């Protein structure tokens, strides 16, 4: 019984990660960037928590593919 529960939890986490990757891929990055640059309070470049270059790289590790 425990192995079925663990397998179910692992399967649910993997499915959730895959769905999050599909949603992330469907977001219009240029529109999001435009919205953030117009509506987010301007900060010093070095202290900025937003890095637009992160989403542009290819995600290759398993954990990134799963969504973590």
PDB file of C-alpha atoms in Angstrom, residues 11-33:
ATOM      1  CA  UNK A  11       3.570  10.636 -10.506  1.00  0.00           C
ATOM      2  CA  UNK A  12       1.483  13.635  -9.415  1.00  0.00           C
ATOM      3  CA  UNK A  13       4.593  15.755  -8.845  1.00  0.00           C
ATOM      4  CA  UNK A  14       5.993  14.831 -12.262  1.00  0.00           C
ATOM      5  CA  UNK A  15       2.655  15.630 -13.945  1.00  0.00           C
ATOM      6  CA  UNK A  16       2.466  18.966 -12.144  1.00  0.00           C
ATOM      7  CA  UNK A  17       6.000  19.801 -13.288  1.00  0.00           C
ATOM      8  CA  UNK A  18       5.193  18.878 -16.886  1.00  0.00           C
ATOM      9  CA  UNK A  19       2.068  21.048 -16.843  1.00  0.00           C
ATOM     10  CA  UNK A  20       4.049  23.963 -15.435  1.00  0.00           C
ATOM     11  CA  UNK A  21       6.566  23.616 -18.281  1.00  0.00           C
ATOM     12  CA  UNK A  22       3.758  23.717 -20.866  1.00  0.00           C
ATOM     13  CA  UNK A  23       2.271  26.822 -19.229  1.00  0.00           C
ATOM     14  CA  UNK A  24       5.696  28.477 -19.044  1.00  0.00           C
ATOM     15  CA  UNK A  25       6.269  27.752 -22.727  1.00  0.00           C
ATOM     16  CA  UNK A  26       2.917  29.253 -23.701  1.00  0.00           C
ATOM     17  CA  UNK A  27       3.516  32.592 -21.963  1.00  0.00           C
ATOM     18  CA  UNK A  28       4.245  35.476 -24.323  1.00  0.00           C
ATOM     19  CA  UNK A  29       7.635  36.509 -22.924  1.00  0.00           C
ATOM     20  CA  UNK A  30       7.775  39.809 -24.785  1.00  0.00           C
ATOM     21  CA  UNK A  31       4.342  40.847 -23.484  1.00  0.00           C
ATOM     22  CA  UNK A  32       5.297  39.845 -19.938  1.00  0.00           C
ATOM     23  CA  UNK A  33       8.587  41.756 -20.220  1.00  0.00           C
TER      24      UNK A  33
END
